[in-house]
Short mmCIF file of C-alpha atoms in Angstrom, two decimals:
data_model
loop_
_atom_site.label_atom_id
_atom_site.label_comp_id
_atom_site.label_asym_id
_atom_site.label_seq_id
_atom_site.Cartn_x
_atom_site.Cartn_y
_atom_site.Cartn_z
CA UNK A 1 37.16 -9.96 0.87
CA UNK A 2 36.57 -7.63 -2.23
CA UNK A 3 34.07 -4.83 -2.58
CA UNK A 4 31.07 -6.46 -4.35
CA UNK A 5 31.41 -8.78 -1.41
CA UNK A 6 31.00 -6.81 1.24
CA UNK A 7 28.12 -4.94 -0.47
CA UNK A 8 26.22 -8.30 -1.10
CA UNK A 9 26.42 -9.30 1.97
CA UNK A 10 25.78 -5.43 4.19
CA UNK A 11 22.80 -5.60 1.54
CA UNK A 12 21.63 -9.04 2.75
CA UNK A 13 21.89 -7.73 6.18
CA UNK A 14 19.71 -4.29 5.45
CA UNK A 15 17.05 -6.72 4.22
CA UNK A 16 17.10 -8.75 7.02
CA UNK A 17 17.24 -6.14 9.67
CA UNK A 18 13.84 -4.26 7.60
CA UNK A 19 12.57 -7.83 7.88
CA UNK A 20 12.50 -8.03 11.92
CA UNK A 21 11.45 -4.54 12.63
CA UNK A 22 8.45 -5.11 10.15
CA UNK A 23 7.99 -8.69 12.18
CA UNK A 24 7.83 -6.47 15.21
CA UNK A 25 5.72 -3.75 14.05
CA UNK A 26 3.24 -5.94 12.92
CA UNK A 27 3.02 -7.40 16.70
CA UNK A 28 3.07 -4.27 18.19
CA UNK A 29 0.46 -3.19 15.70
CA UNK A 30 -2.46 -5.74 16.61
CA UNK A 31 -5.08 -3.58 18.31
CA UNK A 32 -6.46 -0.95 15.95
CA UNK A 33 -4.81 2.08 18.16
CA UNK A 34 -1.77 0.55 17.73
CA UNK A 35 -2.48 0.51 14.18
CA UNK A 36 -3.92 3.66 13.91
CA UNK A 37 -0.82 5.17 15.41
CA UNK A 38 1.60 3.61 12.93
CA UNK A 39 -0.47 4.69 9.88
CA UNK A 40 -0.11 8.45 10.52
CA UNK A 41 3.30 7.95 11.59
CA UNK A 42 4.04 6.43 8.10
CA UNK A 43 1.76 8.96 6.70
CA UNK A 44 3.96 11.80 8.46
CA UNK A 45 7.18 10.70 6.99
CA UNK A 46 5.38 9.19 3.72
CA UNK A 47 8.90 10.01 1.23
CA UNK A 48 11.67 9.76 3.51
CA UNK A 49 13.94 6.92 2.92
CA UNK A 50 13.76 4.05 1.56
CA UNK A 51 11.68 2.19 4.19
CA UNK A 52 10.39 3.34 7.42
CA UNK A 53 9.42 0.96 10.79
CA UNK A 54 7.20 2.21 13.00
CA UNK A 55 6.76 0.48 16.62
CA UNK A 56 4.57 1.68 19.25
CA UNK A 57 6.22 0.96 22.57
CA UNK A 58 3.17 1.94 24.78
CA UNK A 59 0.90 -0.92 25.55
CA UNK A 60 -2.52 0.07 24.53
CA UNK A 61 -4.09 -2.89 24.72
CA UNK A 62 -4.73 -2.83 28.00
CA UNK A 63 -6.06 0.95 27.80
CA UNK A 64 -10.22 1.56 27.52
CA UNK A 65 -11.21 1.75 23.92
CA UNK A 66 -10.84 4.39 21.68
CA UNK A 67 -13.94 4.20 19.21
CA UNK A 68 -12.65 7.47 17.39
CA UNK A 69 -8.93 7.66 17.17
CA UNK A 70 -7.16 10.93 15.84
CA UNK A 71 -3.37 10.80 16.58
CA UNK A 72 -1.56 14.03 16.53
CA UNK A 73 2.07 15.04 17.63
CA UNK A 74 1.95 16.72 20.76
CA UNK A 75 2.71 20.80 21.31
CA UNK A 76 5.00 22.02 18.80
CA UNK A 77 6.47 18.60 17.73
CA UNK A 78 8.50 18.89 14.65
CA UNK A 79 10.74 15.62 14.75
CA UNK A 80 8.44 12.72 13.21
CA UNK A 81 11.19 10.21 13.72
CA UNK A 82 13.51 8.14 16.83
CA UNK A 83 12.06 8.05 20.07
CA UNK A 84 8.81 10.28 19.65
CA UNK A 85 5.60 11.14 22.13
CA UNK A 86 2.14 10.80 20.10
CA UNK A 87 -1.09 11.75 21.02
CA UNK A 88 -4.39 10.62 20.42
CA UNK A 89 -7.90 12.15 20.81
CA UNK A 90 -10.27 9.84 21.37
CA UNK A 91 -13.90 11.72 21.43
CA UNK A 92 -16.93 10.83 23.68
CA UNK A 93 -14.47 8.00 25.06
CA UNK A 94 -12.46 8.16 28.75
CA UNK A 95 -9.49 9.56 28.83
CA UNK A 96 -10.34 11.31 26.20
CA UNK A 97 -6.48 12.29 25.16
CA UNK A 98 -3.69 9.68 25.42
CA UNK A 99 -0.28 9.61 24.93
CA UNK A 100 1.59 6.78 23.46
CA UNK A 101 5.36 6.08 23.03
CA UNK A 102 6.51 4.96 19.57
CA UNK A 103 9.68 4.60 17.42
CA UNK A 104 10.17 5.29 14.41
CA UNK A 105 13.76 3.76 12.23
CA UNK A 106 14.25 5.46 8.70
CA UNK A 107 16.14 3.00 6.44
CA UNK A 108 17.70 4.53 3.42
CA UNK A 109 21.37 4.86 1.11
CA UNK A 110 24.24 6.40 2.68
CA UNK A 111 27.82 7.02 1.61
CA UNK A 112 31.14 6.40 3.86
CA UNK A 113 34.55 7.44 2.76
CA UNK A 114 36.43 4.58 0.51
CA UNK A 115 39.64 6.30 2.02
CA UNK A 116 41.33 8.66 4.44
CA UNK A 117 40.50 12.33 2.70
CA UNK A 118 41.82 14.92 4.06
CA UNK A 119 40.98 18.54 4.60
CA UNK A 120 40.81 20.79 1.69
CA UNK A 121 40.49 17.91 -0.53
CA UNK A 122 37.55 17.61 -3.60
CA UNK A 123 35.86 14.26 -3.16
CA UNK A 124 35.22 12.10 -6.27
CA UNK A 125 32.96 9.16 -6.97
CA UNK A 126 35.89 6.91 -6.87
CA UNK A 127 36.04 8.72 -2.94
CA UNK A 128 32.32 7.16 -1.90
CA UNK A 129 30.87 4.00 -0.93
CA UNK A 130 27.06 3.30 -0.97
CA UNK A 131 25.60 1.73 1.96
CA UNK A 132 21.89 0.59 3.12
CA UNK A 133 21.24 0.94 6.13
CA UNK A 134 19.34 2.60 9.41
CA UNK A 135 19.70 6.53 8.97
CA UNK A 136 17.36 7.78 11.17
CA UNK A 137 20.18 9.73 13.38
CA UNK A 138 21.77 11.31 10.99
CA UNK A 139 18.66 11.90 8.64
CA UNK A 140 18.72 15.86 8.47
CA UNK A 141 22.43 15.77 7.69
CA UNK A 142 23.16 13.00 4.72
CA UNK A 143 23.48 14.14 1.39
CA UNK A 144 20.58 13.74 -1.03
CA UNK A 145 22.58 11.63 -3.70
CA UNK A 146 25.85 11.26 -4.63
CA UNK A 147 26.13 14.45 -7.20
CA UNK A 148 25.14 16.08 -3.95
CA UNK A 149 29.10 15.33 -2.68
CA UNK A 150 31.36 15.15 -5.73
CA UNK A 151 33.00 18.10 -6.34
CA UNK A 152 32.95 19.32 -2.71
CA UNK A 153 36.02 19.90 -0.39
CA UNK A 154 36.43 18.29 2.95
CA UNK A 155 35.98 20.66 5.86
CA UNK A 156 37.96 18.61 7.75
CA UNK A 157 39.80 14.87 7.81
CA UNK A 158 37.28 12.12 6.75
CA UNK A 159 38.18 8.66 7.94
CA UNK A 160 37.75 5.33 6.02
CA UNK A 161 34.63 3.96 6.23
CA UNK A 162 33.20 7.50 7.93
CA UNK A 163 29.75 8.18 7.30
CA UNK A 164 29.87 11.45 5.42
CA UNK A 165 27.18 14.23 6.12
CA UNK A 166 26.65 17.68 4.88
CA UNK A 167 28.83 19.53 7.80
CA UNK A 168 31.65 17.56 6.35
CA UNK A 169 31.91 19.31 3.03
CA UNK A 170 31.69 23.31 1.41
CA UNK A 171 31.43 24.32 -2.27
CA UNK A 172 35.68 24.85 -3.25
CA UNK A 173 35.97 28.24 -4.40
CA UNK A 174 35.62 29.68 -7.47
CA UNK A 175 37.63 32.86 -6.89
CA UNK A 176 40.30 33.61 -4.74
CA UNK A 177 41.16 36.36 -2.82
CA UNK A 178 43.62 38.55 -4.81
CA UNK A 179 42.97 37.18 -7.97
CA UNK A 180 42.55 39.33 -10.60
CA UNK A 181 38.54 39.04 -12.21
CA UNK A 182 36.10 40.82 -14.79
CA UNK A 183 33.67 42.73 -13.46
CA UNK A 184 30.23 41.98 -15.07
CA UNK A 185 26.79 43.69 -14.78
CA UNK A 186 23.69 43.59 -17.14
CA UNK A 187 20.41 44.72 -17.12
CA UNK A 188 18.08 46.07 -19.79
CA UNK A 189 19.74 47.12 -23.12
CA UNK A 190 22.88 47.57 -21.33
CA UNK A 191 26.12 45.15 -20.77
CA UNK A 192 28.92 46.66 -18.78
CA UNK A 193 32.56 45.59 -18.13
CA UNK A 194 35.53 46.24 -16.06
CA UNK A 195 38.56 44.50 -14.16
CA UNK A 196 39.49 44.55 -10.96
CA UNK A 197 40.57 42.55 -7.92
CA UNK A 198 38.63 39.85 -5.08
CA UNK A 199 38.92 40.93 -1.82
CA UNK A 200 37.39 38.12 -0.45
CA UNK A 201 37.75 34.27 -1.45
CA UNK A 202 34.23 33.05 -2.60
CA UNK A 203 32.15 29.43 -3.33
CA UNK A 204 29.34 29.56 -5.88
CA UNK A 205 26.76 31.75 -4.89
CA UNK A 206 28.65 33.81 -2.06
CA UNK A 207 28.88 37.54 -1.92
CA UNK A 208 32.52 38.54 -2.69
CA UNK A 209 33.55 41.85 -2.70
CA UNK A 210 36.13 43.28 -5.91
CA UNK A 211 38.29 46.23 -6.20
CA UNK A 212 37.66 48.17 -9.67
CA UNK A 213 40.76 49.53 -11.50
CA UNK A 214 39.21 52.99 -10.34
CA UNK A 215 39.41 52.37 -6.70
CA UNK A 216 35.71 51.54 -6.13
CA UNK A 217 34.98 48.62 -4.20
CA UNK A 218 31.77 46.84 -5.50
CA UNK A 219 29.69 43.77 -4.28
CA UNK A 220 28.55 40.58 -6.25
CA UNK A 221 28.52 37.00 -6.81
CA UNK A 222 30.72 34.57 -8.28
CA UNK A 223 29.78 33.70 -12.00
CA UNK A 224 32.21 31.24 -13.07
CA UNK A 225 35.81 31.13 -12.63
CA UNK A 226 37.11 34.74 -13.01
CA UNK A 227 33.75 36.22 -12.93
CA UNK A 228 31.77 38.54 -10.47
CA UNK A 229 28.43 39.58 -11.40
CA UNK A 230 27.08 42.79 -9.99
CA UNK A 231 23.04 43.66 -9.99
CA UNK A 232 22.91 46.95 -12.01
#
């Protein structure tokens, strides 16, 4: 089975799996708490992902009514997706604060490994494959995009087909440690220059710490390949 094959057909599946959790959402959402409820759940993660399904799991139709609902997440809630606790205030009405149990799926793009990568290496597009999918669990750890990944190194060994996440990769580096740079620093009116040696191995936008020719040992950051700029 080639590629575009696969991808058709894990596509067709996304759509069909967004298809049944908005069939049940729209059951679970036919009292107006309900409804309610999934509105400012949507509303609280309005942006992430492609898609999101909201369910609420509690069953409020059987609860007393709630003329004046205002759902809110509960103490210092700061996760808005999964398996979460809402709240509602319902004023004038008895009880006048409920709690309701909902879920919430994220849907989005994701990339797996096309191959076996192993550590140290620099991915490349040709590394990636898109997918569609459920990403709730991993949310706060997939890449934005793809330029988000090329061009990093693997922290460890990435297996086919793994779903890669942030933890997975670092920035290579841009100077070694022992290498031989130019020193630069520039402020007003002035440009200086010297040479001198990394101590330290450094990624974009690390501190690394060089050895002038004269023995002092200054602090900056990585400026391209063979250069540390120091503030003035």
């Amino acid at each position: 089975m080639n590629r575009s094959t696969v991808r058709a057909r894990t596509g067709a599946l996304w759509l069909a799996a967004i298809a049944l959790c908005a069939s049940l959402t729209a059951h679970a959402g036919d009292d107006p708490l309900s409804a309610q409820v999934q509105d400012f759940l949507r509303s609280e993660n309005a942006g992430v992902g492609d898609h999101i399904s909201v369910r609420v799991n509690t069953p409020t139709g059987r609860m007393p009514a709630c003329h004046d609902p205002r759902p809110f997440l509960p103490g210092n809630t700061a996760r808005t997706t999964g398996r979460i606790t809402v709240g509602v205030r319902c004023p004038g009405d008895t009880p006048e604060t409920r709690y309701l149990q909902a879920d919430v799926r994220v849907y989005g793009r994701y990339y797996v490994a096309d191959r076996d990568i192993n550590t140290g290496e620099t991915l490349t597009a040709g590394d990636l494959t898109s997918r569609e999918g459920d990403i709730t669990r991993d949310l706060e750890r997939l890449p934005d995009n793809e330029q988000a990944i090329v061009g990093q190194q693997a922290r460890r060994r990435i297996g086919e087909s793994q779903t890669i996440v942030s933890n997975m990769l670092e920035a290579p580096d841009v100077i070694a440690r022992g290498e031989s740079v130019k020193v630069v620093s520039k402020g007003p009116g002035f440009s200086i220059s010297t040479h001198g040696k990394a101590l330290d191995s450094a990624a974009a936008g690390d501190t690394v710490r060089v050895r002038t020719a004269n023995g002092t040992v200054v602090s900056g950051t990585p400026n391209g390949p063979g250069v540390v700029a120091v503030s003035p």
